[in-house]
CSV table of C-alpha atoms in Angstrom, one decimal:
chain,number,residue,atom,x,y,z
A,30,MET,CA,0.2,-0.1,0.1
A,31,ALA,CA,1.3,3.9,-1.1
A,32,GLU,CA,0.1,4.9,2.2
A,33,GLU,CA,2.0,2.8,4.2
A,34,VAL,CA,5.2,4.5,3.3
A,35,VAL,CA,5.7,8.2,3.2
A,36,LEU,CA,8.2,10.5,2.2
A,37,LEU,CA,8.7,14.5,3.9
A,38,ASP,CA,11.1,16.0,1.6
A,39,PHE,CA,12.2,18.9,-0.3
A,40,TRP,CA,12.5,19.1,-4.4
A,41,ARG,CA,15.8,20.8,-4.2
A,42,SER,CA,17.6,18.6,-1.1
A,43,PRO,CA,20.9,16.8,-1.6
A,44,PHE,CA,19.4,14.8,2.0
A,45,GLY,CA,16.2,14.0,0.4
A,46,MET,CA,17.1,13.2,-3.4
A,47,ARG,CA,19.4,10.3,-1.3
A,48,VAL,CA,16.3,8.7,0.3
A,49,ARG,CA,14.1,8.7,-3.5
A,50,ILE,CA,16.7,7.2,-5.4
A,51,ALA,CA,16.6,4.5,-2.1
A,52,LEU,CA,13.1,4.2,-2.9
A,53,ALA,CA,13.5,3.5,-6.2
A,54,GLU,CA,16.1,0.8,-6.5
A,55,LYS,CA,13.9,-0.7,-3.9
A,56,GLY,CA,10.7,-0.2,-6.6
A,57,ILE,CA,8.9,0.5,-3.4
A,58,LYS,CA,5.6,2.7,-3.4
A,59,TYR,CA,5.2,6.1,-1.5
A,60,GLU,CA,3.8,9.4,-0.8
A,61,TYR,CA,5.7,12.2,-1.4
A,62,LYS,CA,4.8,15.7,0.3
A,63,GLU,CA,6.8,18.3,-0.3
A,64,GLU,CA,7.8,20.6,2.8
A,65,ASP,CA,7.7,24.5,2.8
A,66,LEU,CA,10.8,24.7,5.0
A,67,ARG,CA,9.8,28.3,5.9
A,68,ASN,CA,6.3,27.1,7.1
A,69,LYS,CA,7.3,23.5,8.3
A,70,SER,CA,4.5,21.3,8.7
A,71,PRO,CA,2.7,20.0,12.0
A,72,LEU,CA,3.2,16.0,10.5
A,73,LEU,CA,7.0,17.4,10.2
A,74,LEU,CA,7.8,18.8,14.1
A,75,GLN,CA,5.8,15.7,15.1
A,76,MET,CA,7.6,13.3,13.3
A,77,ASN,CA,10.6,14.8,13.7
A,78,PRO,CA,11.0,16.9,16.8
A,79,VAL,CA,14.7,16.9,17.4
A,80,HIS,CA,15.9,18.2,14.3
A,81,LYS,CA,13.1,19.4,12.7
A,82,LYS,CA,14.3,18.7,9.3
A,83,ILE,CA,13.3,16.6,6.1
A,84,PRO,CA,14.2,14.1,4.6
A,85,VAL,CA,11.5,11.8,7.5
A,86,LEU,CA,10.9,8.5,6.1
A,87,ILE,CA,6.9,7.6,7.8
A,88,HIS,CA,6.7,3.6,8.1
A,89,LYS,CA,3.4,2.3,9.1
A,90,GLY,CA,3.2,5.7,10.6
A,91,LYS,CA,6.8,5.3,12.5
A,92,PRO,CA,9.6,7.8,12.0
A,93,ILE,CA,13.0,7.4,10.3
A,94,CYS,CA,15.6,10.6,10.2
A,95,GLU,CA,18.7,11.4,8.4
A,96,SER,CA,19.0,10.5,5.2
A,97,LEU,CA,21.9,7.5,5.8
A,98,ILE,CA,20.0,5.9,8.8
A,99,VAL,CA,16.9,6.4,6.3
A,100,VAL,CA,18.4,4.7,3.1
A,101,GLN,CA,20.2,1.7,5.6
A,102,TYR,CA,16.5,0.9,6.8
A,103,ILE,CA,14.9,0.9,3.1
A,104,GLU,CA,17.8,-2.0,2.3
A,105,GLU,CA,17.4,-3.6,5.5
A,106,VAL,CA,13.6,-4.3,5.5
A,107,TRP,CA,13.2,-4.4,1.8
A,108,ASN,CA,16.2,-6.9,2.2
A,109,ASP,CA,14.7,-9.2,-0.5
A,110,ARG,CA,16.0,-7.4,-3.9
A,111,ASN,CA,18.5,-4.5,-5.6
A,112,PRO,CA,21.2,-4.6,-2.1
A,113,LEU,CA,22.0,-1.1,-1.2
A,114,LEU,CA,25.0,-2.5,0.4
A,115,PRO,CA,27.6,-5.0,0.9
A,116,SER,CA,26.9,-8.4,2.7
A,117,ASP,CA,30.5,-8.1,4.0
A,118,PRO,CA,31.5,-5.9,6.8
A,119,TYR,CA,34.4,-4.2,6.6
A,120,LYS,CA,32.9,-3.6,2.8
A,121,ARG,CA,30.3,-2.4,4.4
A,122,ALA,CA,32.5,-0.7,7.4
A,123,GLN,CA,34.0,0.5,3.9
A,124,ALA,CA,30.4,1.9,2.4
A,125,ARG,CA,29.7,3.4,5.4
A,126,PHE,CA,32.7,5.6,5.9
A,127,TRP,CA,32.8,7.0,2.4
A,128,ALA,CA,28.9,7.8,2.3
A,129,ASP,CA,30.1,9.8,6.1
A,130,TYR,CA,32.8,11.5,4.1
A,131,VAL,CA,30.2,13.0,1.5
A,132,ASP,CA,28.2,14.2,4.9
A,133,LYS,CA,31.4,15.5,6.4
A,134,LYS,CA,32.8,17.4,3.6
A,135,ILE,CA,31.2,18.2,0.7
A,136,TYR,CA,27.8,20.0,1.6
A,137,ASP,CA,29.6,22.0,3.6
A,138,LEU,CA,32.2,23.1,1.4
A,139,GLY,CA,29.9,23.1,-1.6
A,140,SER,CA,27.5,25.1,0.7
A,141,LYS,CA,30.8,27.6,1.6
A,142,PHE,CA,32.2,28.0,-2.4
A,143,ARG,CA,28.2,28.5,-3.0
A,144,THR,CA,27.5,31.5,-0.4
A,145,SER,CA,31.1,33.3,-0.9
A,146,ARG,CA,33.4,35.4,-2.7
A,147,GLY,CA,37.5,36.2,-2.8
A,148,GLU,CA,39.8,34.3,-1.2
A,149,GLU,CA,36.9,32.0,1.2
A,150,LYS,CA,35.5,31.2,-2.5
A,151,LYS,CA,38.6,30.1,-3.4
A,152,ALA,CA,40.0,28.2,-0.1
A,153,ALA,CA,36.4,26.5,-0.3
A,154,LYS,CA,36.9,25.8,-4.4
A,155,LYS,CA,40.3,23.9,-3.5
A,156,GLU,CA,39.0,22.4,-0.9
A,157,LEU,CA,36.0,20.7,-2.5
A,158,ILE,CA,37.9,19.4,-5.9
A,159,GLU,CA,40.5,17.5,-3.5
A,160,ALA,CA,38.3,16.0,-1.7
A,161,LEU,CA,36.1,14.5,-5.3
A,162,LYS,CA,39.8,13.6,-6.2
A,163,LEU,CA,39.8,11.6,-3.1
A,164,LEU,CA,36.4,10.1,-3.7
A,165,GLU,CA,37.6,9.5,-8.0
A,166,GLU,CA,41.1,7.6,-6.3
A,167,GLN,CA,38.0,5.4,-4.0
A,168,LEU,CA,35.7,4.8,-7.4
A,169,GLY,CA,39.0,3.3,-8.9
A,170,ASP,CA,37.8,1.4,-12.6
A,171,LYS,CA,34.5,0.6,-11.1
A,172,THR,CA,31.6,1.6,-12.3
A,173,TYR,CA,29.9,2.2,-9.2
A,174,PHE,CA,31.0,2.6,-5.6
A,175,GLY,CA,29.0,-0.4,-5.3
A,176,GLY,CA,30.6,-2.3,-7.9
A,177,ASN,CA,28.7,-3.0,-10.7
A,178,ASN,CA,25.3,-2.2,-9.6
A,179,LEU,CA,24.5,1.1,-7.7
A,180,GLY,CA,25.5,1.1,-3.7
A,181,PHE,CA,25.7,3.6,-0.5
A,182,VAL,CA,28.4,5.5,-1.4
A,183,ASP,CA,26.7,6.3,-5.0
A,184,ILE,CA,23.2,7.2,-3.2
A,185,ALA,CA,24.8,9.3,-1.0
A,186,LEU,CA,27.2,10.7,-3.6
A,187,VAL,CA,25.4,11.8,-6.7
A,188,PRO,CA,22.6,14.0,-5.6
A,189,PHE,CA,25.7,16.5,-4.8
A,190,TYR,CA,26.2,15.9,-8.8
A,191,ALA,CA,23.0,18.1,-9.4
A,192,TRP,CA,24.2,21.4,-6.7
A,193,PHE,CA,27.4,21.0,-8.5
A,194,LYS,CA,26.0,21.2,-12.7
A,195,ALA,CA,23.3,24.5,-11.4
A,196,ASN,CA,26.8,26.0,-9.7
A,197,ASP,CA,29.2,25.8,-12.3
A,198,ALA,CA,27.8,29.1,-14.2
A,199,PHE,CA,28.7,30.7,-10.8
A,200,GLY,CA,32.5,29.2,-10.0
A,201,PRO,CA,33.0,27.8,-12.4
A,202,LEU,CA,34.1,24.7,-10.4
A,203,ASN,CA,35.9,23.6,-13.5
A,204,ILE,CA,34.9,19.9,-12.2
A,205,GLU,CA,34.0,18.4,-16.0
A,206,ARG,CA,38.1,19.6,-15.7
A,207,LYS,CA,39.6,19.0,-12.8
A,208,CYS,CA,37.6,15.9,-12.0
A,209,PRO,CA,36.9,13.8,-15.5
A,210,LYS,CA,36.0,10.8,-13.8
A,211,PHE,CA,34.0,12.4,-11.0
A,212,VAL,CA,31.7,13.3,-13.4
A,213,ALA,CA,31.3,10.4,-16.0
A,214,TRP,CA,30.8,8.5,-12.8
A,215,ALA,CA,27.6,10.9,-12.1
A,216,LYS,CA,26.4,10.4,-15.5
A,217,ARG,CA,26.6,6.7,-15.7
A,218,CYS,CA,24.2,6.8,-12.8
A,219,MET,CA,21.3,9.6,-14.0
A,220,GLN,CA,21.3,6.9,-16.9
A,221,LYS,CA,19.2,5.0,-14.2
A,222,GLU,CA,16.0,5.3,-13.6
A,223,SER,CA,15.6,5.9,-10.2
A,224,VAL,CA,18.6,8.1,-10.1
A,225,SER,CA,17.2,10.7,-13.1
A,226,LYS,CA,13.8,10.8,-11.9
A,227,SER,CA,15.1,11.8,-8.0
A,228,LEU,CA,16.9,14.4,-9.2
A,229,PRO,CA,15.2,17.6,-10.1
A,230,ASP,CA,15.0,19.7,-13.0
A,231,GLN,CA,18.5,21.4,-13.6
A,232,ASN,CA,16.9,24.6,-14.6
A,233,LYS,CA,14.6,24.9,-11.7
A,234,VAL,CA,17.9,24.4,-10.0
A,235,TYR,CA,20.1,27.4,-11.9
A,236,GLU,CA,16.3,29.5,-11.8
A,237,PHE,CA,16.5,28.9,-7.7
A,238,ILE,CA,20.3,29.6,-7.5
A,239,VAL,CA,20.1,33.1,-9.0
A,240,GLU,CA,17.2,34.3,-7.1
A,241,ARG,CA,19.2,33.4,-3.9
A,242,ARG,CA,21.7,35.1,-5.3
A,243,LYS,CA,20.4,38.1,-5.3
A,244,LYS,CA,19.0,37.9,-2.6
A,245,LEU,CA,22.1,37.2,-0.6
A,246,GLY,CA,24.1,40.6,-2.5
A,247,ILE,CA,26.8,38.3,-4.0
A,248,GLU,CA,25.3,39.2,-7.9
B,24,MET,CA,44.4,-18.1,11.9
B,25,ALA,CA,43.7,-16.3,15.2
B,26,ASP,CA,42.1,-12.5,14.5
B,27,GLU,CA,44.4,-9.8,14.5
B,28,VAL,CA,43.4,-6.9,16.4
B,29,VAL,CA,45.1,-3.2,17.0
B,30,LEU,CA,43.1,0.1,17.9
B,31,LEU,CA,45.0,3.0,17.9
B,32,ASP,CA,43.8,4.7,20.3
B,33,THR,CA,44.0,7.6,23.1
B,34,TRP,CA,43.7,7.3,26.8
B,35,ALA,CA,40.7,10.1,27.2
B,36,GLY,CA,39.4,9.7,24.2
B,37,THR,CA,35.9,9.6,24.6
B,38,PHE,CA,35.0,7.6,21.0
B,39,GLY,CA,37.6,5.1,21.6
B,40,MET,CA,35.9,4.0,24.7
B,41,ARG,CA,33.4,3.7,23.1
B,42,VAL,CA,35.1,0.5,20.8
B,43,ARG,CA,36.9,-0.4,23.7
B,44,ILE,CA,33.9,-1.6,25.2
B,45,ALA,CA,32.4,-2.9,22.2
B,46,LEU,CA,35.8,-4.8,22.0
B,47,ALA,CA,35.2,-5.8,25.8
B,48,GLU,CA,31.8,-6.9,25.5
B,49,LYS,CA,32.5,-9.4,22.8
B,50,GLY,CA,35.8,-10.8,25.3
B,51,VAL,CA,37.3,-10.1,21.9
B,52,LYS,CA,41.4,-10.2,22.5
B,53,TYR,CA,43.4,-7.0,21.4
B,54,GLU,CA,46.6,-5.0,21.1
B,55,TYR,CA,46.1,-1.8,22.4
B,56,LYS,CA,47.9,1.3,21.2
B,57,GLU,CA,47.9,5.0,23.1
B,58,GLU,CA,48.5,7.9,20.1
B,59,ASN,CA,49.7,10.6,21.3
B,60,ILE,CA,47.4,13.5,19.6
B,61,ASN,CA,50.6,15.7,19.3
B,62,LYS,CA,52.4,13.5,17.4
B,63,LYS,CA,51.1,10.7,15.3
B,64,SER,CA,52.3,7.9,14.8
B,65,PRO,CA,53.3,6.9,10.9
B,66,LEU,CA,51.1,3.5,11.6
B,67,LEU,CA,48.0,6.3,12.1
B,68,LEU,CA,49.0,8.6,9.2
B,69,GLN,CA,49.6,5.1,6.9
B,70,MET,CA,45.4,3.6,8.9
B,71,ASN,CA,43.5,7.0,8.5
B,72,PRO,CA,45.1,9.1,5.3
B,73,ILE,CA,41.8,10.9,5.7
B,74,HIS,CA,40.8,11.9,8.9
B,75,LYS,CA,44.1,11.3,11.2
B,76,LYS,CA,42.4,10.2,13.7
B,77,VAL,CA,41.6,7.7,17.1
B,78,PRO,CA,40.2,5.5,17.0
B,79,VAL,CA,41.1,3.2,14.4
B,80,LEU,CA,40.9,-0.4,14.5
B,81,ILE,CA,42.6,-2.8,12.1
B,82,HIS,CA,41.6,-5.9,12.0
B,83,ASN,CA,44.2,-8.5,9.9
B,84,GLY,CA,46.1,-5.2,8.9
B,85,LYS,CA,42.7,-3.7,7.1
B,86,PRO,CA,41.8,-0.3,8.9
B,87,ILE,CA,38.3,0.5,10.2
B,88,CYS,CA,38.1,4.1,11.2
B,89,GLU,CA,35.1,6.3,12.5
B,90,SER,CA,33.8,5.1,16.0
B,91,ALA,CA,30.3,4.2,15.9
B,92,ILE,CA,30.8,2.6,12.0
B,93,ILE,CA,34.1,0.6,14.1
B,94,VAL,CA,30.9,-0.6,16.9
B,95,GLN,CA,29.0,-1.7,14.1
B,96,TYR,CA,31.7,-3.7,12.3
B,97,ILE,CA,32.2,-5.3,15.5
B,98,ASP,CA,29.1,-5.9,16.2
B,99,GLU,CA,29.0,-7.5,12.8
B,100,VAL,CA,32.0,-9.6,12.4
B,101,TRP,CA,31.9,-11.0,16.2
B,102,ASN,CA,28.1,-11.6,15.7
B,103,ASP,CA,28.0,-14.6,17.9
B,104,LYS,CA,27.3,-13.4,21.1
B,105,ALA,CA,26.8,-9.9,23.2
B,106,PRO,CA,24.5,-8.0,19.9
B,107,ILE,CA,25.2,-4.3,20.8
B,108,LEU,CA,22.4,-3.5,18.1
B,109,PRO,CA,19.0,-4.5,18.5
B,110,SER,CA,17.6,-7.1,15.6
B,111,ASP,CA,14.7,-4.9,14.4
B,112,PRO,CA,15.3,-2.7,11.9
B,113,TYR,CA,13.3,0.3,13.3
B,114,GLU,CA,14.7,-0.1,16.3
B,115,ARG,CA,18.5,-0.2,14.7
B,116,ALA,CA,17.2,2.7,12.7
B,117,HIS,CA,16.3,4.5,16.5
B,118,ALA,CA,19.7,3.5,17.6
B,119,ARG,CA,21.9,4.7,14.9
B,120,PHE,CA,19.8,8.0,15.1
B,121,TRP,CA,20.7,8.7,18.8
B,122,VAL,CA,24.4,7.9,18.5
B,123,ASP,CA,24.0,10.1,15.7
B,124,TYR,CA,22.5,12.9,18.0
B,125,VAL,CA,25.4,12.7,20.1
B,126,ASP,CA,28.3,12.7,17.6
B,127,LYS,CA,26.5,15.7,16.3
B,128,LYS,CA,25.2,17.8,19.6
B,129,VAL,CA,27.7,16.9,22.6
B,130,TYR,CA,31.7,17.2,21.4
B,131,PRO,CA,30.6,20.4,19.2
B,132,ALA,CA,28.8,22.1,22.4
B,133,TRP,CA,31.3,20.9,25.2
B,134,ASN,CA,34.4,22.8,22.7
B,135,LYS,CA,32.0,25.6,22.8
B,136,MET,CA,31.6,25.9,26.2
B,137,TRP,CA,35.4,25.3,27.1
B,138,LEU,CA,36.9,27.8,24.2
B,139,SER,CA,34.7,30.4,24.6
B,140,ASN,CA,34.9,33.9,26.2
B,141,GLU,CA,32.9,35.2,29.0
B,142,GLU,CA,30.2,36.0,26.9
B,143,GLU,CA,29.5,32.7,24.9
B,144,HIS,CA,30.0,30.6,28.1
B,145,GLU,CA,26.6,30.8,29.2
B,146,ALA,CA,24.8,30.1,26.1
B,147,ALA,CA,26.9,27.1,25.1
B,148,LYS,CA,27.0,26.2,29.0
B,149,LYS,CA,23.2,26.0,28.5
B,150,GLU,CA,23.2,24.3,25.2
B,151,LEU,CA,25.4,21.5,26.6
B,152,ILE,CA,23.0,21.4,29.3
B,153,SER,CA,19.8,20.9,27.4
B,154,ILE,CA,21.8,18.2,25.2
B,155,PHE,CA,22.1,16.0,28.0
B,156,LYS,CA,17.9,17.3,29.4
B,157,GLN,CA,17.5,15.8,25.7
B,158,LEU,CA,19.0,12.4,25.6
B,159,GLU,CA,17.7,12.1,29.4
B,160,GLU,CA,13.7,12.0,28.3
B,161,THR,CA,14.8,10.4,25.0
B,162,LEU,CA,15.9,7.3,28.1
B,163,GLY,CA,12.5,7.8,29.6
B,164,ASP,CA,12.0,5.2,32.3
B,165,LYS,CA,13.6,2.5,30.1
B,166,PRO,CA,17.1,0.8,32.6
B,167,PHE,CA,19.1,1.4,29.1
B,168,TYR,CA,18.5,2.9,25.6
B,169,GLY,CA,18.7,-0.2,24.1
B,170,GLY,CA,15.6,-1.5,26.6
B,171,ASP,CA,16.6,-4.2,28.7
B,172,THR,CA,20.0,-5.1,27.3
B,173,PHE,CA,23.3,-3.0,27.0
B,174,GLY,CA,22.9,-1.8,23.6
B,175,PHE,CA,24.2,0.7,20.9
B,176,VAL,CA,23.4,4.3,22.7
B,177,ASP,CA,24.2,2.9,25.4
B,178,VAL,CA,28.2,2.7,24.2
B,179,GLY,CA,27.7,5.7,22.7
B,180,LEU,CA,26.8,7.9,25.4
B,181,ILE,CA,28.4,6.1,28.9
B,182,THR,CA,31.9,7.5,27.8
B,183,PHE,CA,31.2,10.7,27.7
B,184,CYS,CA,30.3,10.3,31.9
B,185,CYS,CA,34.1,10.0,32.4
B,186,TRP,CA,33.5,13.7,31.0
B,187,PHE,CA,30.8,14.7,33.4
B,188,TYR,CA,33.0,16.2,36.0
B,189,THR,CA,34.9,18.3,33.8
B,190,PHE,CA,31.7,19.2,32.1
B,191,GLU,CA,30.6,20.3,35.2
B,192,THR,CA,33.3,22.4,36.4
B,193,TYR,CA,34.2,24.4,33.5
B,194,GLY,CA,30.2,25.2,33.3
B,195,ASN,CA,29.9,25.6,36.4
B,196,PHE,CA,26.8,23.4,36.9
B,197,LYS,CA,25.7,19.4,38.1
B,198,MET,CA,24.9,16.5,36.3
B,199,GLU,CA,23.2,15.1,38.9
B,200,ALA,CA,20.8,18.5,39.7
B,201,GLU,CA,19.9,19.3,35.3
B,202,CYS,CA,19.2,15.5,34.6
B,203,PRO,CA,18.8,13.8,37.7
B,204,LYS,CA,17.2,10.1,35.5
B,205,LEU,CA,20.9,10.0,33.6
B,206,ILE,CA,22.2,9.1,37.1
B,207,PRO,CA,20.7,6.1,37.6
B,208,TRP,CA,21.7,4.4,34.3
B,209,VAL,CA,24.9,5.9,34.4
B,210,LYS,CA,25.3,4.0,38.1
B,211,ARG,CA,23.6,0.8,36.1
B,212,CYS,CA,26.2,0.9,33.5
B,213,MET,CA,29.2,1.6,36.0
B,214,GLN,CA,28.2,-1.9,37.6
B,215,ARG,CA,29.0,-3.2,33.7
B,216,GLU,CA,32.8,-4.5,33.9
B,217,THR,CA,33.3,-3.7,30.2
B,218,VAL,CA,32.4,0.0,31.3
B,219,SER,CA,34.2,0.1,35.0
B,220,LYS,CA,37.5,-1.3,33.7
B,221,ILE,CA,38.1,1.5,30.4
B,222,LEU,CA,36.3,4.7,31.5
B,223,PRO,CA,39.1,6.5,33.3
B,224,ASN,CA,38.8,8.0,36.7
B,225,GLU,CA,37.0,11.4,35.7
B,226,LYS,CA,39.2,13.7,38.0
B,227,GLU,CA,42.4,12.5,36.0
B,228,VAL,CA,40.4,13.1,32.9
B,229,TYR,CA,39.6,17.2,34.8
B,230,ASN,CA,43.5,17.1,34.5
B,231,ALA,CA,44.0,16.4,31.6
B,232,VAL,CA,41.5,19.0,30.4
B,233,VAL,CA,43.5,21.8,32.3
B,234,GLU,CA,46.9,20.7,30.9
B,235,MET,CA,45.2,20.7,27.2
B,236,LYS,CA,44.0,24.0,27.6
B,237,LYS,CA,47.5,25.6,29.6
B,238,GLU,CA,48.8,24.0,26.1
B,239,LEU,CA,46.2,26.0,23.7
B,240,GLU,CA,46.7,29.3,25.0
B,241,SER,CA,50.8,29.1,25.9
B,242,LYS,CA,50.5,28.5,21.5
């Protein structure tokens, strides 16, 4: 039943995208509820009183919060198809480590790059490129971080590609030139329906960023 | 072939203590190597080149980093006794959420408190107390966060308790007065040999912190 699974989300959130991709990979039907982050719904505040953030997965009335925890939950409940994590404990620990690395580095650096100017922007760009290069190294010659199939790290990271593409007009980050392997990997991911249907329209994202920068007085 | 398990750690490190407790709960023999944070060993830099931090578990030559990830690894490898995470996926997500909460909140709040100037000090102290009040509320009437049994969140949080004296002294408050329901839980955990043998004396921790602050201020 679709109403057994509800996702509270925000169209632009890379964290929400992770959950959407995981649900799609597992072929789970769900009800999507768009949140207005400036006017959070009573349901969101009730389901995530601690952080008051999206995404929140509500399964049979019970909430699960924090995107990587949600993806692991989805993996464990719908464990009969399309595994998202490796079965070997060491490889699982490695997958969790690199998804955690994405959480610790990519979002914050990306934000800094997007919203800063001058020296600060330069420093954020340098660090972000270094982080992406490290991830490239981790990917190696594999099709995906998960090997032959989309895995935990792919799901954790690919939503940020949408951001980088949209932001390239404001950098530029030049990731096509500096991190070609990362871009090639992201394009491979985008060929999967579970990913392309979960990521927002690039033009919509671009328009939003233009507005935001105007508001922050960056233009 | 016998398992070779090495732990790179520091004696007062709350994150490393989690790993030590998990290993003790599972009865795993290991070699402990004390690291000097100001002079990191070549082994540490080789085994955790990304973050260069402790704890690092080295199992048969392969490193696992990030304490919450290490504890889950230990639970999955030595899965024949003393389960640390619950078996139910929802309970597991719940446990991961609260360890993530401790990770995101406690240390940053403490850092703000002990490194802050007078103005910021009160706000930081209030934040630290509110975090522990939230954790007290989450425990509720259960003997452990894991319910009837000592589990992932208990392991994740109990290690901060040897820092209570330090928090109290720097913050000028009493944990017993602010979060009275936490104290019986602390005592219950300390009745376990796996915890009491590992947690250092809280006055020793305080003295080490005082030394650390002196060193920082003299730079």
